Short mmCIF file of C-alpha atoms in Angstrom, two decimals:
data_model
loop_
_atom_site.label_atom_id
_atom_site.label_comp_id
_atom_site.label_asym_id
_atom_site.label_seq_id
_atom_site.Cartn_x
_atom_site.Cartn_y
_atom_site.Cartn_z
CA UNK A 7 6.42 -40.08 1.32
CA UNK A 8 2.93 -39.95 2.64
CA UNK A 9 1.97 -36.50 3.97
CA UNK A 10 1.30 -35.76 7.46
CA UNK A 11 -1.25 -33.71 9.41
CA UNK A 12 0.41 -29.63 9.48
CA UNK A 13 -0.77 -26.55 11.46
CA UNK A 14 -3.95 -25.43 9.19
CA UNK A 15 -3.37 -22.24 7.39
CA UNK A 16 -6.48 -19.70 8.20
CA UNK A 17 -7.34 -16.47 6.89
CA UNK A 18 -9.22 -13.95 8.77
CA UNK A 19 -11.17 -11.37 5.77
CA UNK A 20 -14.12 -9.40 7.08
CA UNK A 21 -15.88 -5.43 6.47
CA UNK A 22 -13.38 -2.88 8.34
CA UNK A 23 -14.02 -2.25 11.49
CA UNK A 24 -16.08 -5.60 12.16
CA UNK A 25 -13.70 -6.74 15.09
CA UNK A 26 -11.35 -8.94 12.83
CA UNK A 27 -7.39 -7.64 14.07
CA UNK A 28 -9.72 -7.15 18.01
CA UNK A 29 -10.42 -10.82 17.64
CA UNK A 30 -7.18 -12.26 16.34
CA UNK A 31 -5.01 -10.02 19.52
CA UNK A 32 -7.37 -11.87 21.85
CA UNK A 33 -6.35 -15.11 20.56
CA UNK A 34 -3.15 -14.43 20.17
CA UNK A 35 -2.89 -12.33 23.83
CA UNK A 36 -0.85 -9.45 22.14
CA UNK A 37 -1.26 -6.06 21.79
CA UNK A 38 -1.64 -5.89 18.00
CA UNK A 39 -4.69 -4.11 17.27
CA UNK A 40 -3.46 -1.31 19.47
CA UNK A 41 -0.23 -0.75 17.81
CA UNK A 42 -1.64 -0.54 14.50
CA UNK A 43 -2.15 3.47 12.97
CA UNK A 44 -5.44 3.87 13.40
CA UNK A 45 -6.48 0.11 14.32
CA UNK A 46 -6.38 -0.87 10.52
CA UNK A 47 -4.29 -3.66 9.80
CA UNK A 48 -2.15 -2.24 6.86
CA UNK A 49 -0.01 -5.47 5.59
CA UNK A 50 -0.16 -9.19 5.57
CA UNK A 51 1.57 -10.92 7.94
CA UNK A 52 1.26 -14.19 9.78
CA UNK A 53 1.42 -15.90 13.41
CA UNK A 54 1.35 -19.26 15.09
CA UNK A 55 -0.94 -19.49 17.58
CA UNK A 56 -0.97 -22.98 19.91
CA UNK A 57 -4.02 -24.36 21.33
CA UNK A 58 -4.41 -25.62 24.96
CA UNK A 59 -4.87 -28.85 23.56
CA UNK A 60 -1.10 -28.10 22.01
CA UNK A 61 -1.89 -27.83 18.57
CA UNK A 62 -1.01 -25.23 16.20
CA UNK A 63 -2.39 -22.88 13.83
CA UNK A 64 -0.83 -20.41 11.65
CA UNK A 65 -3.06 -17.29 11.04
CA UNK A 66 -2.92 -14.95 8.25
CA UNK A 67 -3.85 -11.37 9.26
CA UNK A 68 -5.03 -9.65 5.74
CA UNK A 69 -5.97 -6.44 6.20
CA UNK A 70 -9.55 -5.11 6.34
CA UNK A 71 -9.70 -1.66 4.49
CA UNK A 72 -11.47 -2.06 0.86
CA UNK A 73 -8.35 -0.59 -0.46
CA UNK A 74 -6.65 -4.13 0.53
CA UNK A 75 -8.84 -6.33 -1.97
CA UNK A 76 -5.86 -7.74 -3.99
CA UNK A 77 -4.12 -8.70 -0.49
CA UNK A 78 -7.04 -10.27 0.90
CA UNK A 79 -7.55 -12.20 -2.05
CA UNK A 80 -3.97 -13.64 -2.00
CA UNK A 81 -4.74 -14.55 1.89
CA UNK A 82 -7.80 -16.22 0.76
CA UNK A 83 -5.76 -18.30 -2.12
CA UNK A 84 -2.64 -19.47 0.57
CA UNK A 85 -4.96 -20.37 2.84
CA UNK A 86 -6.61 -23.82 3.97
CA UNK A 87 -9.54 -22.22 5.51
CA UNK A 88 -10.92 -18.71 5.84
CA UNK A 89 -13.08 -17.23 8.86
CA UNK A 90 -15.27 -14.44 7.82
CA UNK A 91 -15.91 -12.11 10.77
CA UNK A 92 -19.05 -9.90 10.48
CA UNK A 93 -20.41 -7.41 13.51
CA UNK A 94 -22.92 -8.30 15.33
CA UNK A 95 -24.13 -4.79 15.83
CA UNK A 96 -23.56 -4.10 12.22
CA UNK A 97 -24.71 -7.09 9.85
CA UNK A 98 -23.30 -7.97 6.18
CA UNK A 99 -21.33 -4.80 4.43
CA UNK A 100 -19.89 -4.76 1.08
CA UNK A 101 -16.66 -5.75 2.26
CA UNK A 102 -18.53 -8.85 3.70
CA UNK A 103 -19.55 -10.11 0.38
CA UNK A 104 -16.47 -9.02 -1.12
CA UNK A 105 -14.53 -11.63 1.14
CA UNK A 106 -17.49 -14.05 0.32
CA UNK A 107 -16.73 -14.08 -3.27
CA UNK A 108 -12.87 -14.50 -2.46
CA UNK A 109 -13.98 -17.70 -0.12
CA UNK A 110 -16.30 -19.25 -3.19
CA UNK A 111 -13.03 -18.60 -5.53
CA UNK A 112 -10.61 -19.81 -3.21
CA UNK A 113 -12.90 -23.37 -2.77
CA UNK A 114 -12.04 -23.22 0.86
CA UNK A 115 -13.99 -23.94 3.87
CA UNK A 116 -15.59 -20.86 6.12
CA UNK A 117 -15.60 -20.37 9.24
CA UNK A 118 -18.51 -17.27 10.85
CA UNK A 119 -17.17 -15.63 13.51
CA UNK A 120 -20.23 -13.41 14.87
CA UNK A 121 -18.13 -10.37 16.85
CA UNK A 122 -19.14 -7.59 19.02
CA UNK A 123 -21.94 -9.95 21.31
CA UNK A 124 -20.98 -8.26 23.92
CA UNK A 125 -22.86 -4.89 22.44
CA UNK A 126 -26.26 -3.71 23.69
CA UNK A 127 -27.05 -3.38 20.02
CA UNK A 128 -26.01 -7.06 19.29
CA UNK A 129 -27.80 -8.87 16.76
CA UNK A 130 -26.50 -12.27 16.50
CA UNK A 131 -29.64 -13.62 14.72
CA UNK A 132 -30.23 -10.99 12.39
CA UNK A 133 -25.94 -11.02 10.94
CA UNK A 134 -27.08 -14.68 10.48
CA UNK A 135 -29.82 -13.80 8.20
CA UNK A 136 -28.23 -11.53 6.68
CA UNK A 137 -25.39 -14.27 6.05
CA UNK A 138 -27.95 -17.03 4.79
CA UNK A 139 -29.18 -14.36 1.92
CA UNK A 140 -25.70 -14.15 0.75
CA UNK A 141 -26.27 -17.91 0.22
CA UNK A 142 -24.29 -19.48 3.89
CA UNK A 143 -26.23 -22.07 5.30
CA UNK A 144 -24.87 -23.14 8.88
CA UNK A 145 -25.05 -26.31 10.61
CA UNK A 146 -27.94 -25.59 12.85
CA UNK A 147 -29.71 -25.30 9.71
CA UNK A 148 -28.82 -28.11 7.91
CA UNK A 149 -26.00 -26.72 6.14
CA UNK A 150 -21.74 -27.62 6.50
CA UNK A 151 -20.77 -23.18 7.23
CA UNK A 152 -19.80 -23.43 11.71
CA UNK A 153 -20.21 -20.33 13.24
CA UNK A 154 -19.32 -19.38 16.56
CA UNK A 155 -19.94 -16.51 18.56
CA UNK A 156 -17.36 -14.28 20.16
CA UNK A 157 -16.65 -11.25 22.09
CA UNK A 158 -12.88 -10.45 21.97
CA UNK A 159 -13.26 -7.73 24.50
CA UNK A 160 -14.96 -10.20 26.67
CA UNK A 161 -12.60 -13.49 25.71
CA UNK A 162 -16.16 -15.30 25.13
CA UNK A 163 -16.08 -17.88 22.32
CA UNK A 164 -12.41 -17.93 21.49
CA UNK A 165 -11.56 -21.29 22.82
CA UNK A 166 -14.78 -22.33 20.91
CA UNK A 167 -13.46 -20.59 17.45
CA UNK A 168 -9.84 -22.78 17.96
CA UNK A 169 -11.22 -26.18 18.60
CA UNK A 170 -13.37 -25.67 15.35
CA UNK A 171 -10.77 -24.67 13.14
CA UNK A 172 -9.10 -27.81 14.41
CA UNK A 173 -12.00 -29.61 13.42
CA UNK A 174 -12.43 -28.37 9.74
CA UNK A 175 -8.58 -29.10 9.51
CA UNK A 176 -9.37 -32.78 10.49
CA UNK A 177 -12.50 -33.01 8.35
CA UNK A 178 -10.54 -31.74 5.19
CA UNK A 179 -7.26 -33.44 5.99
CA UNK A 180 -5.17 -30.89 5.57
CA UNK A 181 -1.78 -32.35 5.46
CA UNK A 182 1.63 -31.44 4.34
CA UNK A 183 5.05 -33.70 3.80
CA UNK A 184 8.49 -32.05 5.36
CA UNK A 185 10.18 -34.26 2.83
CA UNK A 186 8.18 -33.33 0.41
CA UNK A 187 8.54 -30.38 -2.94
CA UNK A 188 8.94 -27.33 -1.13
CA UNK A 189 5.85 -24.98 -1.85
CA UNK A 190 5.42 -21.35 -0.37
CA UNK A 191 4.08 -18.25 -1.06
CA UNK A 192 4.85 -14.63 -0.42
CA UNK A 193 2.60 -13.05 1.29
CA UNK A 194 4.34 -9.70 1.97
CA UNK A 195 7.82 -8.37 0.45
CA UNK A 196 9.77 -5.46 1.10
CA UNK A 197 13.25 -4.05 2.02
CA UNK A 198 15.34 -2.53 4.68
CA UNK A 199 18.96 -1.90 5.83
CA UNK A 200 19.54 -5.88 5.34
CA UNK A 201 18.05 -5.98 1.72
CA UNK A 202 14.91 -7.32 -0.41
CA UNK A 203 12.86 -10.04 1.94
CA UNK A 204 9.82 -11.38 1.47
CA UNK A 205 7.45 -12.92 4.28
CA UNK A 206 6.14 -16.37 3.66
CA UNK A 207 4.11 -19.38 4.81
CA UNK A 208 5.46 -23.09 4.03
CA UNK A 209 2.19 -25.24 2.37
CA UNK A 210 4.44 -28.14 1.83
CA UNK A 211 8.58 -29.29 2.18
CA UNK A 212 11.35 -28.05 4.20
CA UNK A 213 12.62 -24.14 4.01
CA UNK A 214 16.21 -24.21 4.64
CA UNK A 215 18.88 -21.91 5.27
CA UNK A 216 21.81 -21.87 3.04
CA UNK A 217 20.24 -23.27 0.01
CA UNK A 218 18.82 -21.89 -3.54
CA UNK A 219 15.00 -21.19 -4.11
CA UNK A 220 13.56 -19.58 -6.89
CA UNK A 221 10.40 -17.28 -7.38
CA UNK A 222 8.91 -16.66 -10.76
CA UNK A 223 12.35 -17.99 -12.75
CA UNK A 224 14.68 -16.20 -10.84
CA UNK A 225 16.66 -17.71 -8.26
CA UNK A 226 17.96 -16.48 -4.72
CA UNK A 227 20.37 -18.03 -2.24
CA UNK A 228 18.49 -18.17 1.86
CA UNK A 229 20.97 -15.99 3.35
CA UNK A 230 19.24 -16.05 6.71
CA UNK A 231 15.52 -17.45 8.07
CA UNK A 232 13.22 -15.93 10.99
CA UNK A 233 10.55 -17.16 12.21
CA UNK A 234 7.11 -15.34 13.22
CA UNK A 235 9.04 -14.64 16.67
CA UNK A 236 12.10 -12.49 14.92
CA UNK A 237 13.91 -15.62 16.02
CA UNK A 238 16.78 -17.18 13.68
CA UNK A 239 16.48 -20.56 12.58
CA UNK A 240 17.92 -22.88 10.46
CA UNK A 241 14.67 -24.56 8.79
CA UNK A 242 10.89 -23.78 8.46
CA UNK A 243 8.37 -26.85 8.20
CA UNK A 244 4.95 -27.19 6.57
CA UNK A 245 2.17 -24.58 8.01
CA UNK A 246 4.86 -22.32 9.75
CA UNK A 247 5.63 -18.81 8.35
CA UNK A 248 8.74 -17.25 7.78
CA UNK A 249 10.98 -14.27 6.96
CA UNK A 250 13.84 -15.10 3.81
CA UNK A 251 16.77 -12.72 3.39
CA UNK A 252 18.70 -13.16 0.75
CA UNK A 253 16.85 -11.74 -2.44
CA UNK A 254 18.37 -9.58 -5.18
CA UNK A 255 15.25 -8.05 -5.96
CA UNK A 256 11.78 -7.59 -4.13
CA UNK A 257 9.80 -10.78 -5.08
CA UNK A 258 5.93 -9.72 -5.72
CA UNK A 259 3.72 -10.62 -3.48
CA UNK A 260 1.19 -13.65 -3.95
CA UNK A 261 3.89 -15.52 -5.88
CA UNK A 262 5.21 -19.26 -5.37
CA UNK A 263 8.29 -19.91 -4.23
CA UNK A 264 9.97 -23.56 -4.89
CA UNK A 265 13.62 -25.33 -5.02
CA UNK A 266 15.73 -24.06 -7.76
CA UNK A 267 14.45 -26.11 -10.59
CA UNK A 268 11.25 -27.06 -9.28
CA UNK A 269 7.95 -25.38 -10.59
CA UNK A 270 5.71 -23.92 -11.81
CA UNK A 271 5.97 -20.48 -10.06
CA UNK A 272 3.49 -18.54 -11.03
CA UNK A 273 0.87 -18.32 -8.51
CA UNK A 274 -1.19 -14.72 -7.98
CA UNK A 275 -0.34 -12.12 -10.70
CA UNK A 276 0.07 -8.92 -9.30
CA UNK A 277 -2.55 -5.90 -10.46
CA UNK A 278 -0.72 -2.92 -10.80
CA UNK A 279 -3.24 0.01 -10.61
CA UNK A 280 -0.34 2.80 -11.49
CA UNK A 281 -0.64 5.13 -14.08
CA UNK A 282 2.52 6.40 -15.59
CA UNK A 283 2.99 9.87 -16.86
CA UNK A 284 1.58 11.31 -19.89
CA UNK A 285 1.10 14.97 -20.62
CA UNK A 286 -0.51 15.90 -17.09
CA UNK A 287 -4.20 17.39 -18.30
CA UNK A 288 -6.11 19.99 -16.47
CA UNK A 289 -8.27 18.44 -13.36
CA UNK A 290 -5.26 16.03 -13.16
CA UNK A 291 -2.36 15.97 -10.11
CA UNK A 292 1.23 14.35 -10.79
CA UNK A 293 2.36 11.96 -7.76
CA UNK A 294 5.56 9.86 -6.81
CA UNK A 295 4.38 7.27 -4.48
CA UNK A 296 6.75 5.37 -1.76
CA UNK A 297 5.35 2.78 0.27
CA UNK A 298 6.67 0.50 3.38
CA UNK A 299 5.74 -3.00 1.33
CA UNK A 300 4.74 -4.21 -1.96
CA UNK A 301 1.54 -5.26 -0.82
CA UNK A 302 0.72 -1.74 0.57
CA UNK A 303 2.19 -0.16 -2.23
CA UNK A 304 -0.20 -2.54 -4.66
CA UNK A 305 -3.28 -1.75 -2.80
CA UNK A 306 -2.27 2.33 -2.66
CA UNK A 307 -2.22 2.34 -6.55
CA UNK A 308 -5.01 0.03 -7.45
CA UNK A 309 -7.32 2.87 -5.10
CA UNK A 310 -6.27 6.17 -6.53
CA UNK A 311 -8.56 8.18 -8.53
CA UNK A 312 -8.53 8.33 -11.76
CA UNK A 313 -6.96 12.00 -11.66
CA UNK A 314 -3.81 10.90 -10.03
CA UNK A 315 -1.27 9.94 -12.55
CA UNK A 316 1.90 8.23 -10.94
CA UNK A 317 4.82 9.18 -12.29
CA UNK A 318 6.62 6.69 -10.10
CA UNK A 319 6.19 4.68 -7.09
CA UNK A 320 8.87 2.06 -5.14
CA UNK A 321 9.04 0.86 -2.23
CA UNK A 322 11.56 2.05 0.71
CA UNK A 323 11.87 5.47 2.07
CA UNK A 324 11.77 8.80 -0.29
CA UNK A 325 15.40 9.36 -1.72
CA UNK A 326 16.86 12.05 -3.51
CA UNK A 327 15.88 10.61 -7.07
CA UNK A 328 12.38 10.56 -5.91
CA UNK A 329 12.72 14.52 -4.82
CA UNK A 330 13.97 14.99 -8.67
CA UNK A 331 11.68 12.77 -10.33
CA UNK A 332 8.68 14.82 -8.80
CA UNK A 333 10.64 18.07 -9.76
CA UNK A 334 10.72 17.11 -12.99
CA UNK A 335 7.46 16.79 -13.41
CA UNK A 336 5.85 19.64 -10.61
CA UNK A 337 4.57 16.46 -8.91
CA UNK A 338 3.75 15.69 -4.91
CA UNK A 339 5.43 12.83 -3.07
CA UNK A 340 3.31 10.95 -0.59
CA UNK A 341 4.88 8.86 1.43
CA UNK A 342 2.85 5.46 2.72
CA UNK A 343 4.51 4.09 6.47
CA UNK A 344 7.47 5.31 4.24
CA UNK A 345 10.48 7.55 5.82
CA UNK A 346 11.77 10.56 4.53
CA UNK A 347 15.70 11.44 5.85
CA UNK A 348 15.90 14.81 7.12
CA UNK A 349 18.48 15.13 4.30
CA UNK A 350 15.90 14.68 1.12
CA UNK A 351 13.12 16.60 3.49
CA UNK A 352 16.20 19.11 3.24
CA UNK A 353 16.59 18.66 -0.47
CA UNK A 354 12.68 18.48 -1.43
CA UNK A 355 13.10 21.77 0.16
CA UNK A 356 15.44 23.95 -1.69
CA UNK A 357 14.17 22.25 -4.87
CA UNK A 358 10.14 22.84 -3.89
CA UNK A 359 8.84 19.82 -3.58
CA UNK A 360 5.58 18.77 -1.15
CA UNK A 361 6.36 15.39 0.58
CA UNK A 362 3.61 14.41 2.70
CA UNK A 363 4.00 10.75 4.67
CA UNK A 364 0.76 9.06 6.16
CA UNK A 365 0.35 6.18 8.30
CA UNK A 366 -3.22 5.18 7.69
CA UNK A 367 -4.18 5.15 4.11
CA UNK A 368 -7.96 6.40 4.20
CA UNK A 369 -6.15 9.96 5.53
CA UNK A 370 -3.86 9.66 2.29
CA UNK A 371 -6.93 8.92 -0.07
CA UNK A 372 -9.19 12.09 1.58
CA UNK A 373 -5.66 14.16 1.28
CA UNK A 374 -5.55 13.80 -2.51
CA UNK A 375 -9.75 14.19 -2.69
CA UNK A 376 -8.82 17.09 -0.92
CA UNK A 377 -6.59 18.41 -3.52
CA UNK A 378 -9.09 17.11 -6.66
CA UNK A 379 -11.50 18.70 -5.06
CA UNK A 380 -9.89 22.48 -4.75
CA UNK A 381 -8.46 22.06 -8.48
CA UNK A 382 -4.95 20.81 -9.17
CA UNK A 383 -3.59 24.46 -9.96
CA UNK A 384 -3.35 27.16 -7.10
CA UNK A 385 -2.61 30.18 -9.52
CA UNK A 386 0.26 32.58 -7.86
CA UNK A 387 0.22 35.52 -9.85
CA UNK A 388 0.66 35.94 -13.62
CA UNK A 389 3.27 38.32 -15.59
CA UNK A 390 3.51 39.46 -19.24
CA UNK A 391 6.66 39.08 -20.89
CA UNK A 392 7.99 42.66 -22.51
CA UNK A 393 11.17 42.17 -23.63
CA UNK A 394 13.72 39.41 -24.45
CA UNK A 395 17.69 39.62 -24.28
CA UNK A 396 20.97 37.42 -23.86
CA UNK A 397 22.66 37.04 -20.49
CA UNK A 398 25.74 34.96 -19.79
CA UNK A 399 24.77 32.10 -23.22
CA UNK A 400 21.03 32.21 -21.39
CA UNK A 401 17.81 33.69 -22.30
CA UNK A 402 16.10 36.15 -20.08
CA UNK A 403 12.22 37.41 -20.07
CA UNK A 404 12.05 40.68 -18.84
CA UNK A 405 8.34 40.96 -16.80
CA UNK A 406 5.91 43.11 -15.60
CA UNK A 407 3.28 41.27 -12.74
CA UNK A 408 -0.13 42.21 -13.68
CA UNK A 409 -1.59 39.88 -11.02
CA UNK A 410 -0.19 38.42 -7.73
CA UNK A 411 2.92 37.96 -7.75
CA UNK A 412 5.62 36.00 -8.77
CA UNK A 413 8.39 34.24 -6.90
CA UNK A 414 12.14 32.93 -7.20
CA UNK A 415 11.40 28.86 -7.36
CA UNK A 416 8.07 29.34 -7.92
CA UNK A 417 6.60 26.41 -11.05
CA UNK A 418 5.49 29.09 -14.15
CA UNK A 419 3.42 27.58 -16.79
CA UNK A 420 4.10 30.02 -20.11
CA UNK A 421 0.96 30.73 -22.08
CA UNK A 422 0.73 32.22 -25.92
CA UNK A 423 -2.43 32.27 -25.91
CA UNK A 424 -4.70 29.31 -25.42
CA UNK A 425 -1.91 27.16 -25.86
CA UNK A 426 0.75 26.10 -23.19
CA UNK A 427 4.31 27.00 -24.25
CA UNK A 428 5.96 24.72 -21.45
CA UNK A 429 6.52 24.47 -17.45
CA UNK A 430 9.73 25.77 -15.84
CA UNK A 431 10.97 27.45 -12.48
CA UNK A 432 12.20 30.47 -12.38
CA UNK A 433 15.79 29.80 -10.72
CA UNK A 434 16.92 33.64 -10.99
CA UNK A 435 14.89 37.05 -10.56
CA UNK A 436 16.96 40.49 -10.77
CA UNK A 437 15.44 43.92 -11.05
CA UNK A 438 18.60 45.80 -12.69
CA UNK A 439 21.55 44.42 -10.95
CA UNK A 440 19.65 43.52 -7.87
CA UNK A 441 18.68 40.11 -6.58
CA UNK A 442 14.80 39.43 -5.78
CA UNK A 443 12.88 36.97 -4.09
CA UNK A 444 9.63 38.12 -5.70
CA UNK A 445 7.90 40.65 -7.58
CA UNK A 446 4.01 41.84 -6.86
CA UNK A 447 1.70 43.30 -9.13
CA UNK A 448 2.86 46.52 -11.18
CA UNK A 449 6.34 46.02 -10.67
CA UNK A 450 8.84 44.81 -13.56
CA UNK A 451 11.42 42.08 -13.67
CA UNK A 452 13.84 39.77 -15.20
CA UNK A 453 13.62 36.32 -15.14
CA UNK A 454 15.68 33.13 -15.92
CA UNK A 455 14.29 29.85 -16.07
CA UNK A 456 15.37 25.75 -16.05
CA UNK A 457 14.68 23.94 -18.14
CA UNK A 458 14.84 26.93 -21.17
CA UNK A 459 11.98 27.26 -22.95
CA UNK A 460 11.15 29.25 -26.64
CA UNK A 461 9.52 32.09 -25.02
CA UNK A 462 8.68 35.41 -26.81
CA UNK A 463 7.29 39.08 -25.80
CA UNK A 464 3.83 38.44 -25.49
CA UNK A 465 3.60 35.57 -23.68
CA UNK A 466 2.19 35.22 -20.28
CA UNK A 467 3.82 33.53 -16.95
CA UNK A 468 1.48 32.21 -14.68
CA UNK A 469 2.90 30.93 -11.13
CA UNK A 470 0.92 28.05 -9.78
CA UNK A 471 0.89 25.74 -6.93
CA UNK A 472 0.30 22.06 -7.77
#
């Protein structure tokens, strides 16, 4: 069947901070941008926005923060055409030719949406020649790049921005068949109380409820379809986004979903910046990450420095495994738009574990610079070991503090001399029969600790904070 015309697919990349969420809330006339932690757009979604001429056009709002590269370039790839918003007041940035390069790869048309006019310190001519070194040349010039003007804050140029993305969509005859091979792509996945879902935008065929897709070989039954209103539906056409229920596992983002038996499906491979867990070296700081989506969890690992090893990550809310898992290892949980249940906040606790949940990821990235930069080990106190003897099948190090002081729970690294015997906790502390929460310097004590380790009189305990 011979395609016909569908709502263009557009892409909005751009330099944080250069307008780009601003300018898509005025077009859509929501509140967006104001929701948003700290006015960053933080994962990839979509919306249809219809023209007063009553056509349609289905935006995709990639986020803007550098740590969002792999994202962006998955909007750029899905999409038919991209607009690159840069500041007036502010020119080409890095993330400017970042998105550039995505365009060029991508082999889409661009779109230059000059924001922030309405600024005293608005330069429109100057962003453009900052653009035409980065090798755009528009069509005042002699070249094929639009651009358009626009103050969101103002509502100037919007109408003006529409009817030329309508344009390039007629010029490059971008069409798609609702009878035709279904072709998606997920542009955001995650999970909640109903189960794995994955947000995606129809290129081409008919999304229906009720039947069997696959992504990347493995096949899921639609249990249920919403549209980018919330609303249930029973089908999704060509250039209209979508939320699918119904998956057994989280499908990555920037794959291709098809018709069981239909591909290929590889599309976008995913970039997994995680490190998993070695022998933690000094300078370096153990994590478990948890993150909202997969695309936010992606872009959280591929920015963390190269001291942060990940022991794990996942997406979904912190649960109790994640509490042990960081135990295990005397590592921090961080927590990305992710909840924590007041019973594992209970449970990281008693077993001392830090959990610390961010909405906005440059505060989570300065948080760990924070820690690199103070040294990964907060030493406590330290103790000498003076005496070993049974108790109840279980070894016990009798103690004396010779600096700080030493706590029940606290982590205790045990030294023979330069070399590192093991890490435990101390899970029992008695002076004679009595019970102690912690011993200071001069005073003696017995300790037992979890997991048991082949200490011997001599050795030193040193309590630390991670």
């Amino acid at each position: 069947m011979e395609k016909g015309t569908r709502a263009p697919i557009v892409t909005v990349l751009g330099h944080v901070d250069h307008g780009k969420t601003t300018l898509l809330d005025a077009i859509r006339k929501t509140s967006v941008a104001l929701k948003e932690a700290g006015g960053i757009t933080q994962s990839t979604g979509a919306s249809v926005v219809t023209t007063k001429e009553g056509k349609k056009i289905t935006f995709i709002d990639t986020p803007g923060h550098a740590a969002f590269s792999e994202m962006r370039s998955r909007g750029a790839k899905v999409a038919d055409i991209a607009i690159l918003v840069v500041s007036a007041d502010d020119g080409v940035k890095p993330q400017t030719k970042e998105a550039l390069e995505l365009i060029k790869e991508a082999q889409i048309p661009v779109i230059v949406a000059i924001t922030k006019i309405d600024l005293p310190s608005a330069d429109i001519e100057g962003a453009k020649g900052q653009l035409e070194k980065e090798g755009l040349l528009f069509e005042s010039r002699g070249g094929d790049t639009p651009v358009v003007s626009v103050s969101a804050k103002e509502g100037k140029g919007i109408d003006e921005l529409l009817e030329t993305i309508n344009l390039v969509a007629e010029v490059h005859e971008i069409k798609g068949a609702p009878n035709g091979n279904l072709e998606a792509v997920v542009i955001e996945s995650s999970k909640d109380i109903k189960g794995a879902f994955a947000n995606v935008v129809v290129r081409n065929g008919t999304l229906k409820a009720g039947e069997v897709i696959q992504v990347e070989n493995v096949k899921s039954k639609v249990r249920a379809l919403f549209n980018n209103e919330g609303k249930s539906v029973r089908e999704i056409l060509p250039g209209e986004p979508a939320q699918i229920i119904g998956f057994e596992e989280i499908p990555p983002v920037g794959t291709r979903l098809t018709k069981e038996g239909v591909g290929p499906t590889s599309f976008a491979p995913t970039k997994n910046g995680g490190k998993k867990l070695g022998k933690i070296k000094e300078g370096e700081i153990a994590v478990v990450i948890k993150a909202r989506s997969v695309g936010s969890l992606e872009a959280l690992l591929g920015s963390l420095p190269p001291s942060i090893v990940v022991i794990d990550s996942g997406v979904g809310g912190v649960i109790g495994s994640d509490v042990l898992a960081a135990k295990s290892s005397n590592a921090w949980i961080f927590a990305f738009e992710a909840g924590v249940s007041a019973n594992v906040a209970k449970l990281a606790k008693t077993e001392g574990v830090h959990i610390e949940k961010f909405e906005v990821i440059y505060k989570l990235l300065e948080r760990l610079g924070e820690l690199l930069n103070k040294g990964q080990v907060e030493i406590l106190g330290k103790a000498e070991i003076l005496a070993v003897f049974p108790f109840n099948n279980k070894k016990v190090a009798g103690c004396k503090v010779f600096e700080g002081k030493i706590s029940k729970n606290d982590n205790i690294i045990i030294t023979r001399g330069e070399k590192e015997i093991g890490m435990a906790k101390a899970v029992s502390m008695k002076r004679q029969k009595n019970e102690l929460t912690e011993a200071k310097a001069g005073e003696e004590f017995g300790v037992i600790f979890e997991p048991r380790l082949d200490f011997e009189i001599g050795d030193v305990l040193v309590s630390v904070r991670r």
